[in-house]
Amino acid sequence: GAGVSQTPSNKVTEKGKYVELRCDPISGHTALYWYRQSLGQGPEFLIYFQGTGAADDSGLPNDRFFAVRPEGSVSTLKIQRTERGDSAVYLCASSPMGRGNEQFFGPGTRLTVL
Amino acid sequence: GQNIDQPTEMTATEGAIVQINCTYQTSGFNGLFWYQQHAGEAPTFLSYNVLDGLEEKGRFSSFLSRSKGYSYLLLKELQMKDSASYLCAVRDEDSGAGSYQLTFGKGTKLSVIP
């Protein structure tokens, strides 16, 4: 079956612009996570959805970052007034409900802010 | 919070055995994961330990000691394709929001040489 997909694979934007990154989780996975990975670092947690609601957004760095998952499937990460420091790979992961389950990662979106 | 340490880089010879160590200091613990990440690709799940002891899966084994805050990943019969980064990740206790977010180490870049 299909894995987690993310679009676009690459996004180049200018400082101050608005971007949207999309994640399509594995069908039937109720849990969805966004992570950010900078070069030479491990992924860093941003936000967690259980169904349609953002159950834990403690990892969002500031109020320029926002994410939605209106129908409990596809999620969009939105970044306003992008800054050069936002440049990173944004990873999405999904998981079946349940604490013992692994997270399946998508290929990521590489965001470059010029 | 979590603090996770693993070596930055390791080199090993094709056909050999390599052990990648991970130590962690956590305010809570609900399982330890190992992921493999090839350059430019998504992390892929290797193993999960929540109880002390060794979990074996083919050429890969993972060990956990909760009292020592220590885990290792053991790779046997190394192949060139095993050249990748290996990420140690700890899952915190459920804060009540149902989030099973992972906190990752920076990863160990393994190079397998002929």
mmCIF file of C-alpha atoms in Angstrom, chain A:
data_model
loop_
_atom_site.group_PDB
_atom_site.id
_atom_site.type_symbol
_atom_site.label_atom_id
_atom_site.label_comp_id
_atom_site.label_asym_id
_atom_site.label_seq_id
_atom_site.Cartn_x
_atom_site.Cartn_y
_atom_site.Cartn_z
ATOM 1 C CA GLY A 1 0.000 0.000 0.000
ATOM 2 C CA ALA A 2 1.006 3.621 -0.316
ATOM 3 C CA GLY A 3 3.183 5.170 2.336
ATOM 4 C CA VAL A 4 3.153 8.689 3.696
ATOM 5 C CA SER A 5 3.449 11.228 0.895
ATOM 6 C CA GLN A 6 4.480 14.859 1.117
ATOM 7 C CA THR A 7 4.295 17.678 -1.379
ATOM 8 C CA PRO A 8 6.161 19.530 -2.638
ATOM 9 C CA SER A 9 9.432 17.635 -2.332
ATOM 10 C CA ASN A 10 11.339 20.906 -2.578
ATOM 11 C CA LYS A 11 10.233 24.461 -1.928
ATOM 12 C CA VAL A 12 12.337 27.563 -2.439
ATOM 13 C CA THR A 13 10.899 30.843 -1.223
ATOM 14 C CA GLU A 14 11.974 34.321 -0.304
ATOM 15 C CA LYS A 15 12.197 35.709 3.171
ATOM 16 C CA GLY A 16 8.856 37.058 4.320
ATOM 17 C CA LYS A 17 6.725 34.845 2.084
ATOM 18 C CA TYR A 18 4.002 32.391 3.127
ATOM 19 C CA VAL A 19 4.335 28.642 2.440
ATOM 20 C CA GLU A 20 2.139 25.577 2.798
ATOM 21 C CA LEU A 21 3.464 22.053 3.076
ATOM 22 C CA ARG A 22 1.156 19.094 2.581
ATOM 23 C CA CYS A 23 1.166 15.634 4.151
ATOM 24 C CA ASP A 24 -0.920 12.651 3.077
ATOM 25 C CA PRO A 25 -0.718 9.982 5.804
ATOM 26 C CA ILE A 26 -1.180 6.244 5.435
ATOM 27 C CA SER A 27 -4.878 5.450 5.077
ATOM 28 C CA GLY A 28 -6.460 4.625 8.414
ATOM 29 C CA HIS A 29 -3.702 6.138 10.541
ATOM 30 C CA THR A 30 -5.334 8.424 13.077
ATOM 31 C CA ALA A 31 -2.127 9.882 14.545
ATOM 32 C CA LEU A 32 -0.126 12.393 12.507
ATOM 33 C CA TYR A 33 3.088 14.157 13.477
ATOM 34 C CA TRP A 34 5.141 16.961 11.977
ATOM 35 C CA TYR A 35 8.882 17.132 12.598
ATOM 36 C CA ARG A 36 11.604 19.461 11.368
ATOM 37 C CA GLN A 37 15.118 18.261 10.593
ATOM 38 C CA SER A 38 18.053 20.589 10.148
ATOM 39 C CA LEU A 39 21.307 19.471 8.569
ATOM 40 C CA GLY A 40 23.266 17.143 10.835
ATOM 41 C CA GLN A 41 20.487 16.964 13.412
ATOM 42 C CA GLY A 42 17.799 14.490 14.300
ATOM 43 C CA PRO A 43 14.147 15.308 13.616
ATOM 44 C CA GLU A 44 12.621 17.786 16.060
ATOM 45 C CA PHE A 45 8.954 17.461 17.054
ATOM 46 C CA LEU A 46 6.587 20.242 16.007
ATOM 47 C CA ILE A 47 2.960 19.150 16.381
ATOM 48 C CA TYR A 48 0.776 16.081 16.851
ATOM 49 C CA PHE A 49 -2.752 15.426 15.587
ATOM 50 C CA GLN A 50 -5.110 12.764 16.805
ATOM 51 C CA GLY A 51 -7.923 12.789 14.294
ATOM 52 C CA THR A 52 -8.798 16.354 13.385
ATOM 53 C CA GLY A 53 -7.538 18.060 16.513
ATOM 54 C CA ALA A 54 -4.060 19.284 17.330
ATOM 55 C CA ALA A 55 -3.572 17.392 20.586
ATOM 56 C CA ASP A 56 -0.050 18.663 21.196
ATOM 57 C CA ASP A 57 1.454 21.721 19.520
ATOM 58 C CA SER A 58 4.172 22.288 22.108
ATOM 59 C CA GLY A 59 6.940 21.932 19.516
ATOM 60 C CA LEU A 60 5.866 24.779 17.251
ATOM 61 C CA PRO A 61 8.652 27.375 17.536
ATOM 62 C CA ASN A 62 6.437 30.467 17.380
ATOM 63 C CA ASP A 63 3.104 31.773 16.158
ATOM 64 C CA ARG A 64 4.285 31.969 12.538
ATOM 65 C CA PHE A 65 3.801 28.204 12.393
ATOM 66 C CA PHE A 66 0.351 26.656 12.188
ATOM 67 C CA ALA A 67 -1.017 23.296 11.062
ATOM 68 C CA VAL A 68 -4.450 21.915 10.255
ATOM 69 C CA ARG A 69 -5.993 18.543 9.579
ATOM 70 C CA PRO A 70 -9.642 19.418 8.858
ATOM 71 C CA GLU A 71 -10.955 15.987 7.882
ATOM 72 C CA GLY A 72 -8.648 13.815 9.938
ATOM 73 C CA SER A 73 -6.542 12.736 7.007
ATOM 74 C CA VAL A 74 -4.453 15.204 4.972
ATOM 75 C CA SER A 75 -2.581 17.804 6.993
ATOM 76 C CA THR A 76 -1.110 21.138 5.964
ATOM 77 C CA LEU A 77 1.721 22.897 7.777
ATOM 78 C CA LYS A 78 1.580 26.647 7.218
ATOM 79 C CA ILE A 79 4.471 29.035 7.798
ATOM 80 C CA GLN A 80 3.917 32.789 7.675
ATOM 81 C CA ARG A 81 6.573 35.454 7.108
ATOM 82 C CA THR A 82 9.263 32.857 6.499
ATOM 83 C CA GLU A 83 12.761 33.474 7.830
ATOM 84 C CA ARG A 84 16.081 32.041 6.686
ATOM 85 C CA GLY A 85 16.237 30.032 9.912
ATOM 86 C CA ASP A 86 13.121 28.135 8.824
ATOM 87 C CA SER A 87 15.167 26.376 6.141
ATOM 88 C CA ALA A 88 15.091 22.655 6.927
ATOM 89 C CA VAL A 89 13.499 19.382 5.877
ATOM 90 C CA TYR A 90 9.944 19.121 7.188
ATOM 91 C CA LEU A 91 8.965 15.520 7.876
ATOM 92 C CA CYS A 92 5.513 14.147 8.390
ATOM 93 C CA ALA A 93 4.857 10.824 10.114
ATOM 94 C CA SER A 94 1.706 8.825 10.751
ATOM 95 C CA SER A 95 0.857 5.998 13.089
ATOM 96 C CA PRO A 96 -2.071 3.766 13.941
ATOM 97 C CA MET A 97 -3.718 4.527 17.231
ATOM 98 C CA GLY A 98 -1.855 3.027 20.151
ATOM 99 C CA ARG A 99 1.267 3.665 22.163
ATOM 100 C CA GLY A 100 3.286 0.699 20.955
ATOM 101 C CA ASN A 101 3.200 1.599 17.304
ATOM 102 C CA GLU A 102 6.020 2.868 15.174
ATOM 103 C CA GLN A 103 5.756 6.088 13.247
ATOM 104 C CA PHE A 104 6.006 5.879 9.466
ATOM 105 C CA PHE A 105 7.774 8.836 7.934
ATOM 106 C CA GLY A 106 7.216 10.531 4.628
ATOM 107 C CA PRO A 107 10.080 11.626 2.337
ATOM 108 C CA GLY A 108 9.917 15.187 3.615
ATOM 109 C CA THR A 109 9.749 18.637 2.058
ATOM 110 C CA ARG A 110 13.036 20.481 1.780
ATOM 111 C CA LEU A 111 12.290 24.151 2.455
ATOM 112 C CA THR A 112 14.861 26.757 1.485
ATOM 113 C CA VAL A 113 14.264 30.372 2.467
ATOM 114 C CA LEU A 114 16.486 32.786 0.569
#
